[in-house]
Short mmCIF file of C-alpha atoms and ligand atoms in Angstrom, two decimals:
data_model
loop_
_atom_site.label_atom_id
_atom_site.label_comp_id
_atom_site.label_asym_id
_atom_site.label_seq_id
_atom_site.Cartn_x
_atom_site.Cartn_y
_atom_site.Cartn_z
CA UNK A 19 2.02 -22.08 9.47
CA UNK A 20 4.73 -23.01 6.90
CA UNK A 21 2.48 -21.46 4.35
CA UNK A 22 2.82 -17.67 5.58
CA UNK A 23 5.08 -15.42 3.68
CA UNK A 24 6.59 -12.32 4.93
CA UNK A 25 7.63 -8.83 3.60
CA UNK A 26 11.05 -8.49 2.70
CA UNK A 27 11.09 -4.73 3.21
CA UNK A 28 11.28 -5.35 6.93
CA UNK A 29 14.47 -7.84 6.44
CA UNK A 30 16.13 -5.43 4.31
CA UNK A 31 15.64 -2.55 6.88
CA UNK A 32 16.84 -4.75 9.66
CA UNK A 33 19.93 -5.51 7.61
CA UNK A 34 20.51 -1.81 6.70
CA UNK A 35 20.04 -0.75 10.22
CA UNK A 36 22.77 -3.35 11.21
CA UNK A 37 25.32 -2.19 8.62
CA UNK A 38 24.65 1.43 9.66
CA UNK A 39 25.31 0.62 13.51
CA UNK A 40 28.59 -1.07 12.15
CA UNK A 41 29.51 2.34 11.05
CA UNK A 42 28.39 1.86 7.26
CA UNK A 43 26.97 5.02 5.15
CA UNK A 44 23.32 3.70 4.01
CA UNK A 45 21.11 5.40 2.13
CA UNK A 46 17.65 3.47 2.67
CA UNK A 47 15.26 3.62 -0.16
CA UNK A 48 13.93 0.23 1.05
CA UNK A 49 11.09 0.56 3.45
CA UNK A 50 7.80 2.15 2.27
CA UNK A 51 7.14 4.81 4.84
CA UNK A 52 7.30 8.58 4.59
CA UNK A 53 10.55 10.08 5.76
CA UNK A 54 8.40 12.92 7.44
CA UNK A 55 7.27 13.08 11.28
CA UNK A 56 3.78 13.21 11.71
CA UNK A 57 2.18 16.89 11.71
CA UNK A 58 2.45 18.06 14.83
CA UNK A 59 -1.24 18.89 15.70
CA UNK A 60 -2.09 15.33 15.20
CA UNK A 61 0.78 14.40 17.64
CA UNK A 62 -0.86 17.19 19.77
CA UNK A 63 -4.18 15.64 19.74
CA UNK A 64 -2.94 12.09 20.78
CA UNK A 65 -0.95 13.44 23.81
CA UNK A 66 -4.07 15.16 24.77
CA UNK A 67 -6.42 12.16 24.71
CA UNK A 68 -3.71 10.72 27.09
CA UNK A 69 -3.94 13.65 29.69
CA UNK A 70 -7.57 13.63 29.05
CA UNK A 71 -7.61 10.09 30.63
CA UNK A 72 -8.60 7.99 27.64
CA UNK A 73 -6.89 4.99 28.57
CA UNK A 74 -9.42 2.20 28.31
CA UNK A 75 -10.71 0.16 25.82
CA UNK A 76 -12.85 1.52 23.13
CA UNK A 77 -15.67 -0.18 21.28
CA UNK A 78 -14.21 -3.00 18.97
CA UNK A 79 -15.43 -1.12 15.99
CA UNK A 80 -13.55 2.21 16.84
CA UNK A 81 -15.02 5.41 18.89
CA UNK A 82 -17.74 6.82 16.75
CA UNK A 83 -16.47 10.47 16.58
CA UNK A 84 -13.70 8.71 14.32
CA UNK A 85 -15.99 6.60 12.19
CA UNK A 86 -17.96 9.84 11.57
CA UNK A 87 -15.09 11.90 10.90
CA UNK A 88 -13.96 8.86 8.41
CA UNK A 89 -17.61 8.78 7.07
CA UNK A 90 -17.38 12.82 6.01
CA UNK A 91 -13.93 12.24 4.63
CA UNK A 92 -15.14 9.47 2.39
CA UNK A 93 -17.91 11.22 1.24
CA UNK A 94 -15.82 14.62 0.63
CA UNK A 95 -12.99 12.72 -1.50
CA UNK A 96 -15.04 9.85 -2.85
CA UNK A 97 -18.29 11.61 -3.44
CA UNK A 98 -20.35 8.40 -1.95
CA UNK A 99 -22.29 9.23 1.16
CA UNK A 100 -21.74 6.14 3.67
CA UNK A 101 -23.16 4.90 6.70
CA UNK A 102 -20.35 5.43 9.51
CA UNK A 103 -21.67 2.21 11.22
CA UNK A 104 -20.22 -0.05 8.18
CA UNK A 105 -16.76 1.47 8.99
CA UNK A 106 -14.21 -0.54 10.97
CA UNK A 107 -11.38 1.24 12.64
CA UNK A 108 -8.29 -1.24 12.58
CA UNK A 109 -4.68 -1.08 13.61
CA UNK A 110 -3.52 -0.41 10.10
CA UNK A 111 -3.95 -1.51 6.45
CA UNK A 112 -3.01 -4.98 7.08
CA UNK A 113 -5.56 -6.37 9.12
CA UNK A 114 -8.32 -5.75 6.59
CA UNK A 115 -6.19 -7.56 4.19
CA UNK A 116 -6.00 -10.53 6.50
CA UNK A 117 -9.31 -10.58 7.51
CA UNK A 118 -10.86 -10.44 3.89
CA UNK A 119 -8.57 -13.48 3.41
CA UNK A 120 -9.55 -15.41 6.38
CA UNK A 121 -13.30 -14.42 5.86
CA UNK A 122 -13.35 -15.60 2.08
CA UNK A 123 -10.39 -18.39 1.83
CA UNK A 124 -10.55 -21.78 2.33
CA UNK A 125 -9.23 -24.99 0.57
CA UNK A 126 -10.67 -24.93 -2.72
CA UNK A 127 -11.43 -21.16 -2.89
CA UNK A 128 -9.40 -18.74 -5.44
CA UNK A 129 -8.73 -15.27 -4.58
CA UNK A 130 -6.94 -13.14 -7.15
CA UNK A 131 -4.27 -10.52 -6.24
CA UNK A 132 -2.12 -8.18 -8.11
CA UNK A 133 1.47 -9.56 -8.98
CA UNK A 134 3.70 -8.08 -8.47
CA UNK A 135 1.71 -6.60 -5.57
CA UNK A 136 1.98 -6.20 -1.72
CA UNK A 137 3.50 -9.50 -0.61
CA UNK A 138 0.91 -9.80 2.22
CA UNK A 139 -1.93 -10.62 -0.24
CA UNK A 140 -0.64 -13.62 -1.35
CA UNK A 141 1.20 -14.65 2.10
CA UNK A 142 -2.50 -14.45 3.59
CA UNK A 143 -4.21 -16.01 0.77
CA UNK A 144 -2.13 -18.97 1.33
CA UNK A 145 -2.60 -19.11 5.07
CA UNK A 146 -6.54 -19.03 4.57
CA UNK A 147 -5.97 -22.28 2.39
CA UNK A 148 -7.48 -20.51 -0.61
CA UNK A 149 -5.49 -20.75 -3.89
CA UNK A 150 -3.85 -17.22 -4.99
CA UNK A 151 -4.58 -16.72 -8.36
CA UNK A 152 -2.15 -13.74 -9.83
CA UNK A 153 -3.54 -10.55 -11.83
CA UNK A 154 -0.29 -10.06 -13.82
CA UNK A 155 0.62 -6.27 -14.10
CA UNK A 156 2.22 -4.83 -17.21
CA UNK A 157 4.91 -2.15 -17.39
CA UNK A 158 4.06 -1.21 -20.62
CA UNK A 159 0.77 0.10 -19.39
CA UNK A 160 2.02 1.81 -16.57
CA UNK A 161 1.77 -1.49 -14.34
CA UNK A 162 -1.73 -1.81 -14.83
CA UNK A 163 -3.61 -4.98 -15.72
CA UNK A 164 -6.01 -6.05 -18.56
CA UNK A 165 -9.11 -6.28 -17.06
CA UNK A 166 -10.29 -8.99 -19.98
CA UNK A 167 -7.46 -11.23 -18.41
CA UNK A 168 -8.59 -10.50 -15.02
CA UNK A 169 -12.23 -11.58 -15.78
CA UNK A 170 -11.08 -14.53 -17.87
CA UNK A 171 -9.30 -15.83 -14.84
CA UNK A 172 -12.40 -15.75 -12.72
CA UNK A 173 -13.81 -19.39 -12.16
CA UNK A 174 -16.90 -20.59 -9.82
CA UNK A 175 -14.35 -21.12 -7.21
CA UNK A 176 -13.26 -17.42 -7.21
CA UNK A 177 -14.42 -15.58 -3.94
CA UNK A 178 -12.54 -12.22 -3.78
CA UNK A 179 -10.42 -10.00 -5.94
CA UNK A 180 -7.65 -7.56 -4.64
CA UNK A 181 -7.35 -4.51 -6.34
CA UNK A 182 -4.50 -2.02 -5.39
CA UNK A 183 -4.31 1.55 -6.86
CA UNK A 184 -2.04 3.40 -6.43
CA UNK A 185 0.19 0.51 -6.04
CA UNK A 186 2.92 -0.99 -3.94
CA UNK A 187 5.51 -1.77 -5.57
CA UNK A 188 5.13 -0.26 -8.96
CA UNK A 189 3.59 3.04 -8.18
CA UNK A 190 1.20 2.46 -10.62
CA UNK A 191 -2.25 3.65 -11.08
CA UNK A 192 -5.07 1.76 -12.96
CA UNK A 193 -7.19 3.82 -15.37
CA UNK A 194 -10.60 4.41 -15.15
CA UNK A 195 -11.13 2.62 -18.45
CA UNK A 196 -9.94 -0.64 -16.62
CA UNK A 197 -11.95 -0.32 -13.78
CA UNK A 198 -15.13 0.54 -15.72
CA UNK A 199 -14.13 -2.66 -18.06
CA UNK A 200 -13.57 -5.04 -14.72
CA UNK A 201 -16.43 -3.54 -12.86
CA UNK A 202 -19.22 -3.94 -16.19
CA UNK A 203 -17.69 -7.55 -16.38
CA UNK A 204 -18.03 -8.31 -12.67
CA UNK A 205 -21.91 -8.31 -13.49
CA UNK A 206 -21.91 -11.63 -14.84
CA UNK A 207 -20.18 -12.82 -11.77
CA UNK A 208 -21.99 -12.04 -8.72
CA UNK A 209 -20.17 -14.31 -6.45
CA UNK A 210 -17.38 -12.46 -6.55
CA UNK A 211 -16.04 -9.73 -3.99
CA UNK A 212 -13.55 -7.12 -4.41
CA UNK A 213 -11.19 -5.85 -1.58
CA UNK A 214 -9.90 -2.47 -2.73
CA UNK A 215 -6.88 -1.23 -1.16
CA UNK A 216 -6.43 2.21 -1.52
CA UNK A 217 -4.00 3.16 1.21
CA UNK A 218 -2.25 5.35 -1.55
CA UNK A 219 -5.60 7.16 -2.47
CA UNK A 220 -4.30 10.56 -1.30
CA UNK A 221 -0.87 10.05 -3.31
CA UNK A 222 -1.48 10.75 -6.87
CA UNK A 223 0.39 12.91 -8.94
CA UNK A 224 -0.15 15.38 -11.98
CA UNK A 225 -3.49 16.56 -10.48
CA UNK A 226 -5.16 13.43 -11.62
CA UNK A 227 -8.05 12.43 -9.49
CA UNK A 228 -8.11 9.10 -7.44
CA UNK A 229 -10.82 6.85 -8.73
CA UNK A 230 -12.11 4.59 -6.19
CA UNK A 231 -13.82 1.42 -6.61
CA UNK A 232 -16.33 2.79 -4.28
CA UNK A 233 -17.66 5.15 -6.59
CA UNK A 234 -19.22 2.07 -8.88
CA UNK A 235 -22.77 1.73 -7.39
CA UNK A 236 -23.40 -1.90 -9.04
CA UNK A 237 -20.43 -3.55 -6.92
CA UNK A 238 -20.93 -1.30 -3.73
CA UNK A 239 -22.67 -4.43 -1.80
CA UNK A 240 -19.70 -6.71 -2.52
CA UNK A 241 -17.03 -4.30 -1.91
CA UNK A 242 -14.77 -3.78 1.20
CA UNK A 243 -12.68 -0.74 0.95
CA UNK A 244 -9.33 -0.42 2.74
CA UNK A 245 -7.58 2.74 3.72
CA UNK A 246 -5.66 4.48 6.42
CA UNK A 247 -3.16 7.16 8.00
CA UNK A 248 -0.11 5.39 7.88
CA UNK A 249 1.14 6.78 4.34
CA UNK A 250 -1.05 10.04 4.13
CA UNK A 251 -0.43 11.41 7.50
CA UNK A 252 3.21 9.76 8.15
CA UNK A 253 1.79 7.43 10.88
CA UNK A 254 2.95 4.02 10.08
CA UNK A 255 3.85 3.33 13.67
CA UNK A 256 0.81 4.77 15.26
CA UNK A 257 -0.83 1.76 13.63
CA UNK A 258 -4.20 3.17 12.60
CA UNK A 259 -6.35 2.17 9.31
CA UNK A 260 -10.25 1.79 8.58
CA UNK A 261 -12.01 -0.38 6.26
CA UNK A 262 -15.80 -0.08 4.96
CA UNK A 263 -17.62 -3.31 4.90
CA UNK A 264 -20.87 -4.57 3.23
CA UNK A 265 -23.73 -4.25 5.48
CA UNK A 266 -23.71 -8.19 5.60
CA UNK A 267 -20.04 -8.58 6.61
CA UNK A 268 -19.42 -5.78 9.15
CA UNK A 269 -20.55 -7.73 12.34
CA UNK A 270 -18.17 -10.62 11.51
CA UNK A 271 -15.38 -8.22 10.81
CA UNK A 272 -15.90 -6.55 14.29
CA UNK A 273 -15.96 -10.06 15.46
CA UNK A 274 -12.43 -10.95 14.26
CA UNK A 275 -11.03 -7.52 15.65
CA UNK A 276 -12.78 -8.70 19.25
CA UNK A 277 -11.04 -12.04 18.84
CA UNK A 278 -7.66 -10.32 17.55
CA UNK A 279 -6.85 -7.05 19.30
CA UNK A 280 -9.83 -6.05 20.89
CA UNK A 281 -9.67 -2.09 19.74
CA UNK A 282 -7.14 0.19 18.25
CA UNK A 283 -5.40 2.11 21.14
CA UNK A 284 -7.52 5.08 22.22
CA UNK A 285 -5.05 8.04 21.86
CA UNK A 286 -4.21 6.95 18.64
CA UNK A 287 -7.82 7.02 17.32
CA UNK A 288 -8.32 10.69 18.68
CA UNK A 289 -5.04 11.61 16.56
CA UNK A 290 -6.63 10.01 13.73
CA UNK A 291 -9.66 12.40 14.30
CA UNK A 292 -7.57 15.61 14.13
CA UNK A 293 -5.58 14.23 11.12
CA UNK A 294 -8.93 14.05 9.02
CA UNK A 295 -10.68 17.18 10.54
CA UNK A 296 -7.49 19.48 10.76
CA UNK A 297 -5.61 21.55 8.47
CA UNK A 298 -4.34 19.46 5.77
CA UNK A 299 -1.25 21.75 4.53
CA UNK A 300 1.15 19.06 5.71
CA UNK A 301 -0.13 16.31 3.48
CA UNK A 302 -0.12 18.78 0.75
CA UNK A 303 3.50 19.87 1.41
CA UNK A 304 4.39 16.38 1.99
CA UNK A 305 3.01 15.33 -1.63
CA UNK A 306 5.27 18.43 -3.18
CA UNK A 307 8.11 16.85 -1.98
CA UNK A 308 7.27 13.18 -2.97
CA UNK A 309 6.48 14.97 -6.68
CA UNK A 310 9.89 16.67 -6.78
CA UNK A 311 11.87 13.42 -5.74
CA UNK A 312 9.72 11.17 -8.00
CA UNK A 313 10.88 13.38 -10.84
CA UNK A 314 14.60 13.29 -9.70
CA UNK A 315 14.61 9.52 -9.47
CA UNK A 316 13.01 8.50 -12.54
CA UNK A 317 15.25 11.08 -14.47
CA UNK A 318 18.40 9.51 -12.89
CA UNK A 319 17.28 5.89 -13.11
CA UNK A 320 16.26 6.50 -16.81
CA UNK A 321 20.09 7.85 -17.14
CA UNK A 322 21.61 4.56 -16.04
CA UNK A 323 22.83 2.20 -18.74
CA UNK A 324 20.66 -0.97 -18.61
CA UNK A 325 18.23 0.66 -16.33
CA UNK A 326 14.86 1.97 -17.33
CA UNK A 327 11.53 3.21 -15.06
CA UNK A 328 8.48 4.33 -16.32
CA UNK A 329 7.01 7.46 -14.39
CA UNK A 330 4.78 6.17 -11.26
CA UNK A 331 1.55 7.82 -11.18
CA UNK A 332 1.17 7.44 -7.43
CA UNK A 333 2.42 6.18 -4.26
CA UNK A 334 6.21 6.67 -3.25
CA UNK A 335 7.89 3.97 -5.28
CA UNK A 336 9.94 3.82 -8.51
CA UNK A 337 9.98 -0.07 -10.03
CA UNK A 338 13.05 -0.03 -12.20
CA UNK A 339 13.36 -2.32 -14.99
CA UNK A 340 16.99 -3.89 -14.55
CA UNK A 341 16.91 -6.43 -17.07
CA UNK A 342 19.54 -4.50 -19.10
CA UNK A 343 22.00 -5.03 -16.75
CA UNK A 344 22.18 -8.91 -16.67
CA UNK A 345 21.73 -9.32 -13.21
CA UNK A 346 18.56 -10.76 -11.57
CA UNK A 347 16.76 -9.07 -8.99
CA UNK A 348 17.45 -10.66 -5.67
CA UNK A 349 21.48 -10.65 -6.42
CA UNK A 350 21.49 -6.85 -7.39
CA UNK A 351 19.12 -6.11 -4.16
CA UNK A 352 22.25 -7.77 -2.19
CA UNK A 353 24.65 -5.84 -4.02
CA UNK A 354 23.17 -2.59 -3.68
CA UNK A 355 23.10 -2.92 -0.05
CA UNK A 356 26.20 -4.69 0.80
CA UNK A 357 28.55 -3.01 -2.01
CA UNK A 358 26.89 0.38 -2.47
CA UNK A 359 25.30 0.79 0.72
CA UNK A 360 21.60 1.45 -1.13
CA UNK A 361 18.56 -0.25 0.80
CA UNK A 362 16.02 -1.26 -2.12
CA UNK A 363 13.59 -4.25 -2.69
CA UNK A 364 13.99 -6.94 -5.45
CA UNK A 365 10.97 -7.05 -7.39
CA UNK A 366 10.62 -10.80 -6.72
CA UNK A 367 9.64 -9.99 -3.12
CA UNK A 368 6.40 -8.65 -4.65
CA UNK A 369 5.82 -11.83 -6.41
CA UNK A 370 7.37 -14.01 -9.47
CA UNK A 371 6.37 -11.34 -12.14
CA UNK A 372 8.44 -9.00 -10.12
CA UNK A 373 11.76 -10.61 -11.47
CA UNK A 374 13.84 -8.06 -13.63
CA UNK A 375 12.79 -5.27 -11.38
CA UNK A 376 14.10 -3.25 -8.26
CA UNK A 377 11.67 -1.20 -6.20
CA UNK A 378 13.35 2.10 -4.89
CA UNK A 379 11.14 3.87 -2.11
CA UNK A 380 11.74 7.62 -2.74
CA UNK A 381 10.53 8.67 0.88
CA UNK A 382 14.14 10.21 1.12
CA UNK A 383 15.89 13.45 0.50
CA UNK A 384 16.71 14.55 -2.96
CA UNK A 385 20.42 14.30 -1.80
CA UNK A 386 20.23 11.05 -0.72
CA UNK A 387 18.39 9.72 -3.88
CA UNK A 388 21.20 11.49 -6.31
CA UNK A 389 23.91 9.91 -4.17
CA UNK A 390 22.05 6.71 -3.94
CA UNK A 391 21.58 6.87 -8.17
CA UNK A 392 25.19 7.82 -8.36
CA UNK A 393 26.14 4.69 -6.22
CA UNK A 394 23.91 2.23 -8.44
CA UNK A 395 25.52 3.55 -11.36
CA UNK A 396 28.90 2.92 -10.18
CA UNK A 397 28.09 -0.21 -8.97
CA UNK A 398 26.69 -1.33 -12.40
CA UNK A 399 29.94 0.19 -14.14
CA UNK A 400 32.29 -2.03 -11.81
CA UNK A 401 30.22 -5.19 -13.59
N1 PLP B 10 -1.57 -1.85 1.67
C1 PLP B 10 -0.39 -1.63 0.97
C2 PLP B 10 -0.45 -1.44 -0.93
C3 PLP B 10 0.90 -1.13 1.47
O1 PLP B 10 1.89 -0.77 0.93
C4 PLP B 10 0.76 -1.13 2.81
C5 PLP B 10 2.03 -0.73 3.57
O2 PLP B 10 3.47 -0.52 2.93
C6 PLP B 10 -0.04 -1.61 3.59
C7 PLP B 10 -1.47 -1.81 3.06
C8 PLP B 10 -0.01 -1.65 5.04
O3 PLP B 10 -0.27 -0.47 5.75
P1 PLP B 10 -0.18 -0.44 7.04
O4 PLP B 10 1.38 -0.09 7.48
O5 PLP B 10 -1.04 0.76 7.67
O6 PLP B 10 -0.39 -1.62 7.75
#
């Protein structure tokens, strides 16, 4: 149990809420969730499911209508026809990464994961007994990885490679070229499976298409695809996600669900159908807001002496380089919250390669973002 890590963003959130209760004016750029409410048509569908009496267990794999809606959505957005029987409905994005690590990890096995990256990857890998092998992400390529470096780190013990694009905490998008090279190289390593965390697949800017690893037929039989509703539909608290599993793994994944949580709550699954099948205007509107906020925060960050920030291609995070401030990430995280009332998360919360960076989630109003940046600048100018 002592190998389990955590997600510092939740600790920052708890402290920020405590300070707010004590009367402090706190601007929260810490936690990674949309500040919007779930669109009303989705809420109505969840309510209606309760009124209609959907109060019992559902199949562990998820209700058929939802899995079929997911299959249609995958085909529409990723251009690949998939069998709904390989789609598993789970409570959020996290269970898929945890289940994958439990399946592939054991003492002596190696699992590769992005660093800086979503902290639960490293935590779940360690918990499984496997050795976490970091995939460094580089600021000068917009927080992409070097595919040859990734391929070079594969060993006979490598079981799984975790890829996340668009990414938390960097907002980075891995280029199609890098993915092409990685997938081509994987032909020489047929023992290695891939978990592609595409939870931010709908959050890509500048009219760029989302490049899904599902698009590569040559690795489709060893690919686990993770996506969900939390970010796209502002549904983090509903706990709804899905994964697509290779044919030989889906039954094992379902068994993990039966052992772990039986099924996702029924009403949430009906809300999920409406999210996918209903109008998408609210998603488009949220993305327009995020894009505007992205421009504001990047401009503001790059205007603060000692700070610079590459423009993120996706998600809703700005990963600011603070090396020029002379302060380390954790100390600056603490000072930002305690002295300036701005909740943000130290890059080191996302792995050792996050030193020298602070993650700002720009899921907040442009006024609050500007005020937070004003406070950040003032904090640094005070020394
Ligand atoms: N994957 C990534 C990259 C994330 O950033 C997050 C949440 O922040 C998740 C998965 C987990 O999503 P969920 O809240 O649906 O479990």
